[in-house]
Short mmCIF file of C-alpha atoms in Angstrom, two decimals:
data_model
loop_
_atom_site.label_atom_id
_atom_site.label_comp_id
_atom_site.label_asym_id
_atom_site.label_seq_id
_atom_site.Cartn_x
_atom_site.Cartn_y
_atom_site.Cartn_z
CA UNK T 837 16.56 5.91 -4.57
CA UNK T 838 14.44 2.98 -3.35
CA UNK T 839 14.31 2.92 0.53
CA UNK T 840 12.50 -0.49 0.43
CA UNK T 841 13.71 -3.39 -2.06
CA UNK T 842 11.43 -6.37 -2.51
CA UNK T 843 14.98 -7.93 -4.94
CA UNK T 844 13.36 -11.25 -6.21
CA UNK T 845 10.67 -10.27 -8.36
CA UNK T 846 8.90 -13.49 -8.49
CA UNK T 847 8.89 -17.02 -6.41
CA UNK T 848 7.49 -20.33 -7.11
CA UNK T 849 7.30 -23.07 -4.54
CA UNK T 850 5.31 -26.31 -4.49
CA UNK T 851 1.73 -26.58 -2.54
CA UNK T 852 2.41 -27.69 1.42
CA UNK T 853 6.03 -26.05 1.05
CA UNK T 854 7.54 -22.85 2.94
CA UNK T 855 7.76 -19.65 1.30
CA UNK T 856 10.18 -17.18 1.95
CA UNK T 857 10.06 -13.49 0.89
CA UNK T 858 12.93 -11.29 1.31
CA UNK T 859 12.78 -7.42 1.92
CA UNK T 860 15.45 -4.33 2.75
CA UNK T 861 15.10 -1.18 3.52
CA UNK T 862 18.07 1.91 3.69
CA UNK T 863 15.87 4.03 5.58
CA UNK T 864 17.17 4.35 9.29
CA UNK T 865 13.79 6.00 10.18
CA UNK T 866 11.34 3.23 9.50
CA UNK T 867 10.35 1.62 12.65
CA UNK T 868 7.39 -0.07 11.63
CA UNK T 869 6.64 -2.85 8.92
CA UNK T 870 4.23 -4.29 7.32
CA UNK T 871 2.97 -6.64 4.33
CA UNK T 872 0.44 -6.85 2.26
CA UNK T 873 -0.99 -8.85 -0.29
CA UNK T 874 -2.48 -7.91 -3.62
CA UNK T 875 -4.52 -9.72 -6.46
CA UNK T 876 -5.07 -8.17 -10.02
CA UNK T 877 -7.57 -5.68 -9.76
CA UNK T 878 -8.09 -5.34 -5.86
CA UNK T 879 -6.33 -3.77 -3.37
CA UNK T 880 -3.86 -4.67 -0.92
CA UNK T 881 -4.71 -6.34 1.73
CA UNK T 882 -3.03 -6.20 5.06
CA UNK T 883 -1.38 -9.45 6.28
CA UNK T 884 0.97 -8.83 8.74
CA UNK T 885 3.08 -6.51 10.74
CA UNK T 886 5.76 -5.79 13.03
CA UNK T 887 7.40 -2.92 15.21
CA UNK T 888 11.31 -2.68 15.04
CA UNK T 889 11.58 -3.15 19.25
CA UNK T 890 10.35 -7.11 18.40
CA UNK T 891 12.30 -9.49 15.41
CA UNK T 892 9.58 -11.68 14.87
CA UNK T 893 5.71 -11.98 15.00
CA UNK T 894 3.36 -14.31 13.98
CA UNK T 895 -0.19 -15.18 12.59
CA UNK T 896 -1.12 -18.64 11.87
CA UNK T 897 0.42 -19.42 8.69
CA UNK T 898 2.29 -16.30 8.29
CA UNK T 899 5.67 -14.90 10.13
CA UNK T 900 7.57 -11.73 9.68
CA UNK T 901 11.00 -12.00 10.88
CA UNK T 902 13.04 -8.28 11.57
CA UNK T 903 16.65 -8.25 11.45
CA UNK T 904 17.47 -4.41 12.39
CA UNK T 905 20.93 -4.71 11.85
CA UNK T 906 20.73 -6.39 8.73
CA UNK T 907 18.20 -3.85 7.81
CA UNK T 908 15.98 -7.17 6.72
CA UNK T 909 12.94 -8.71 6.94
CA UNK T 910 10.89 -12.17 5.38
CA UNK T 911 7.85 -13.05 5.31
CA UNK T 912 7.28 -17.09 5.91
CA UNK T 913 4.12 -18.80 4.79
CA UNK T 914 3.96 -22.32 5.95
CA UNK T 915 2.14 -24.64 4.43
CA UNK T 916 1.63 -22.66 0.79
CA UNK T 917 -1.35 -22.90 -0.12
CA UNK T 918 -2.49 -22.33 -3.73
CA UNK T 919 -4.53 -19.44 -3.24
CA UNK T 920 -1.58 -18.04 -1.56
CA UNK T 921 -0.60 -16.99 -5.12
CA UNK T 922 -0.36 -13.03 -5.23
CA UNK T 923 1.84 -10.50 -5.53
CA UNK T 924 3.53 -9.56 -2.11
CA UNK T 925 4.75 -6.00 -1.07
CA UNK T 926 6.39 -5.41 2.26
CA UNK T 927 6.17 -1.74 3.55
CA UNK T 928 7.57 0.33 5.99
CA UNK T 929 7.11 3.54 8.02
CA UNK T 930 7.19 5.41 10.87
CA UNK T 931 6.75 8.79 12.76
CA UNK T 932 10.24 9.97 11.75
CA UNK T 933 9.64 8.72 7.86
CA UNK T 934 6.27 10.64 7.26
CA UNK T 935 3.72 8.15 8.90
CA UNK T 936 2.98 7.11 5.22
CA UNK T 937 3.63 4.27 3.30
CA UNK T 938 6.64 2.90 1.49
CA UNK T 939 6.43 0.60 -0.72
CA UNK T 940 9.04 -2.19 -2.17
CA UNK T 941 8.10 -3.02 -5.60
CA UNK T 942 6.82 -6.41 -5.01
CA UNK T 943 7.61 -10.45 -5.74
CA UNK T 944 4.83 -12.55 -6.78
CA UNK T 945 4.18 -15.89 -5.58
CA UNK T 946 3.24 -18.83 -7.49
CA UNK T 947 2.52 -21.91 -5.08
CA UNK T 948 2.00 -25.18 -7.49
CA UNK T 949 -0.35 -27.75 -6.59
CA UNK P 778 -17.31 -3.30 8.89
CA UNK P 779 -17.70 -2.48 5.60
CA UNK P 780 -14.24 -2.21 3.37
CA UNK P 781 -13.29 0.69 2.11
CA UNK P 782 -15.03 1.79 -1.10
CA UNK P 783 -13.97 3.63 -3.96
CA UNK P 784 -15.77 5.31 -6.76
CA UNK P 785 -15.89 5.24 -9.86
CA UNK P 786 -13.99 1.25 -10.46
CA UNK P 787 -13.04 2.43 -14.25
CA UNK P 788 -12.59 5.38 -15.79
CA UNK P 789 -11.05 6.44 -19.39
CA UNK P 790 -10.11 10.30 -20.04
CA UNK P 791 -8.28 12.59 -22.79
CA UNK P 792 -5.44 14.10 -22.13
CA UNK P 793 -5.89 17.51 -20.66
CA UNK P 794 -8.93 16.37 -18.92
CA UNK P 795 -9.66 16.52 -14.87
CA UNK P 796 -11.04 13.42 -13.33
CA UNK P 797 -12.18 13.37 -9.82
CA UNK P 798 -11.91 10.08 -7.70
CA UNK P 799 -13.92 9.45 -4.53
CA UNK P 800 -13.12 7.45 -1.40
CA UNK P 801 -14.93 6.30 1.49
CA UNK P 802 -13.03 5.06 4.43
CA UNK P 803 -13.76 2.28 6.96
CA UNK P 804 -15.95 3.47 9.05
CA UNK P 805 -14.49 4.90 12.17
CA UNK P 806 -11.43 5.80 10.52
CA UNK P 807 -10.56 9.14 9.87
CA UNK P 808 -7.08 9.14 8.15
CA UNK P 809 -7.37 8.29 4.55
CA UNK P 810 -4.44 8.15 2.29
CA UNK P 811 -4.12 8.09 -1.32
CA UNK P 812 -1.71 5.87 -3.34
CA UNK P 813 -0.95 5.45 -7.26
CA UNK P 814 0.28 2.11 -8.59
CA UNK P 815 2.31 2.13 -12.25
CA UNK P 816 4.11 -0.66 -13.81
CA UNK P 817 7.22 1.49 -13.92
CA UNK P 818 6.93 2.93 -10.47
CA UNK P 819 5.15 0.63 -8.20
CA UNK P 820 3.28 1.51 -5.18
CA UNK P 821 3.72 5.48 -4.33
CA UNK P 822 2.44 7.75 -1.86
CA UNK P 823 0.52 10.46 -3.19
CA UNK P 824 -1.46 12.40 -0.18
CA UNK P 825 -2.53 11.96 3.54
CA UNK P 826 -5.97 13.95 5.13
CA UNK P 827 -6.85 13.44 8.66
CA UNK P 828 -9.69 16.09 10.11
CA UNK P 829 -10.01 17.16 6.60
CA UNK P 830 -6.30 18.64 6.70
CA UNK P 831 -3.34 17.42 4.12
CA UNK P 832 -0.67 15.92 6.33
CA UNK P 833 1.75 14.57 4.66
CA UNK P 834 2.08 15.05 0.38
CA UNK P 835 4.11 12.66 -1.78
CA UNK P 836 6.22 13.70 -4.80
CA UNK P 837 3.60 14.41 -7.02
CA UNK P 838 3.38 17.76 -9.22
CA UNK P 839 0.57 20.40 -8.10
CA UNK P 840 -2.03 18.75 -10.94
CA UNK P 841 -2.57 16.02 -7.71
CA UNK P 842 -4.87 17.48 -5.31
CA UNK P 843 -7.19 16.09 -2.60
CA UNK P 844 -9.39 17.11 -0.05
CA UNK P 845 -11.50 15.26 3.03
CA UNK P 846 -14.93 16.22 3.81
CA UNK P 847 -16.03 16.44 7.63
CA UNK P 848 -17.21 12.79 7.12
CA UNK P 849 -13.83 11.66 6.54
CA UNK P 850 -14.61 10.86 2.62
CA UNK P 851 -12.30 12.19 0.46
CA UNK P 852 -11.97 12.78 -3.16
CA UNK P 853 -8.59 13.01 -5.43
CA UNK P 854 -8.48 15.66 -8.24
CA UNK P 855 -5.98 15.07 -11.30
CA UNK P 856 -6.10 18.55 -13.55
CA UNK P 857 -4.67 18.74 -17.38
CA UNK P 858 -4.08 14.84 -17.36
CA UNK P 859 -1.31 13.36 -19.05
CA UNK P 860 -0.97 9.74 -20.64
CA UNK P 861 1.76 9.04 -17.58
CA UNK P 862 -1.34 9.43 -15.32
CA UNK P 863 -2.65 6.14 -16.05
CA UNK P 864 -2.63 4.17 -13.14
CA UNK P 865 -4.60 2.83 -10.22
CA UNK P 866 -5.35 4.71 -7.98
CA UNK P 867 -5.81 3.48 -4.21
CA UNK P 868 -7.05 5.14 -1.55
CA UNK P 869 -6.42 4.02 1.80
CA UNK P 870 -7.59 4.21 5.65
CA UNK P 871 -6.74 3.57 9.14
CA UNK P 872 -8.74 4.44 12.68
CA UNK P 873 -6.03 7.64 13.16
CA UNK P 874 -2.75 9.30 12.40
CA UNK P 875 -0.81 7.05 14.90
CA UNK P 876 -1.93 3.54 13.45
CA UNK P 877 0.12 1.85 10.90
CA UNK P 878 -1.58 -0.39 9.41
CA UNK P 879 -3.88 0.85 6.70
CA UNK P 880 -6.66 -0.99 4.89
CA UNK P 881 -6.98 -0.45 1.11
CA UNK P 882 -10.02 -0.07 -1.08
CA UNK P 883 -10.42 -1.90 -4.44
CA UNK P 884 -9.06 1.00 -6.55
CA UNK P 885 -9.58 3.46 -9.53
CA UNK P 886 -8.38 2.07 -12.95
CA UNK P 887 -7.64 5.37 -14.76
CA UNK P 888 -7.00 5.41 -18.70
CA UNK P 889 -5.53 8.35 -19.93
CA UNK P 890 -5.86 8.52 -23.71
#
C-alpha cells in the first residue's frame, strides 16, 4: 500500500510558466512534509518543507501548499525555469510514522524554453 | 559544509557476493539514514543509526545490515546478493533524530550480475 502518491508521473510546462505538482498521502501519522528534487545520477536534494500545524510555506520561487483534510499537498514553482527540469518526490514523516522517510514515487518536470 | 559523501560511486558484483557501502554524513550530523532507489519500487527506507544504534529498520530481509562508527560514518552491508539488489543506494543525514529534513549524498550505483 502506498502511503504517499505522487499520481501524475510526468509534467511539462512552458519556460516563465507555473508548475504545479500534486501529492497524497493515507497516512494519518505524517505530520511533516517535505520535497525534494533529484537529477540522474545525484541525490535528492532538499527543496522545501512544511509542518501539518501551517498550510502553506514559501521560498522564493517555490511554495508548498498543505491541505490536511484533503490529505494534499503541491508544490508551485513560479516562473519555471529550464533547469527546473528534474524529477520531483514529495515525502512525508513524522514521530508517530517512524521519523523516516516516505517516499511518493515521483513526477518529472520538463519546463520548455 | 561539505555534502554528504558516499563511497564507492559504482560498483558491479555476482550474485552471491557481499558488497559493503560507506557513508559520510554532513558534518555535525549524527543521524544517517540509508535509502534504496529501484525502477519498480521507488524511493524506500532501508535503515536509520543515530549514536551508532539502529533506530528505525525498513522492510528489508536480514541480508541488509548497517552499522555507524563513533564518528557518525556508517557503512551498509548486502550479504548473498541477488540480481533484485541492483539499485542505488542513498545514504542520508540530518543534525539529529528530531530534524526532518535530511540531506542526501550522491549515491551507490550497484550492479548485481
Amino acid at each position: 500500500d502506498q502511503q504517499v502518491k505522487q499520481n501524475s508521473p510526468s509534467l511539462s510546462v512552458q519556460e516563465g510558466r507555473i508548475s504545479i505538482l500534486n501529492c497524497d498521502y493515507t497516512n494519518s501519522m505524517f505530520d511533516y512534509f517535505l520535497w525534494y528534487k533529484k537529477y540522474p545520477a545525484e541525490g535528492p536534494t532538499f527543496l522545501i518543507s512544511i509542518s501539518s500545524i501551517k498550510d502553506k510555506n514559501e521560498d522564493g520561487r517555490f511554495t508548498v501548499f498543505l491541505n490536511k483534510s484533503a490529505k494534499h499537498l503541491s508544490l508551485h514553482i513560479v516562473p519555471s525555469q529550464p533547469g527546473d527540469s528534474a524529477v520531483y518526490f514529495c515525502a512525508a514523516s513524522g514521530n508517530n510514522a517512524g521519523n523516516m522517510l516516505t517516499f511518493g514515487g515521483g513526477t518529472r518536470l520538463m519546463v520548455k524554453p | 559544509k561539505a555534502g554528504v559523501t558516499q563511497t564507492p560511486r559504482y560498483l558491479i558484483k555476482t550474485r552471491g557476493q557481499q558488497v559493503t557501502l560507506s557513508c559520510s554524513p554532513i558534518s555535525g550530523h549524527r543521524s544517517v539514514s540509508w535509502y534504496q532507489q529501484t525502477p519498480g519500487q521507488g524511493l524506500q527506507f532501508l535503515f536509520e543509526y543515530f549514536s551508532e544504534t539502529q533506530r528505525n529498520k525498513g522492510n528489508f530481509p536480514g541480508r541488509f545490515s548497517g552499522r555507524q562508527f563513533s564518528n557518525s560514518r556508517s557503512e551498509m552491508n548486502v550479504s548473498t546478493l541477488e540480481l533484485g539488489d541492483s539499485a542505488l543506494y542513498l545514504c542520508a543525514s540530518r543534525e539529529w533524530r528530531g530534524t526532518y529534513e535530511q540531506y542526501f549524498g550522491p549515491g551507490t550505483r550497484l550492479t548485481v550480475t
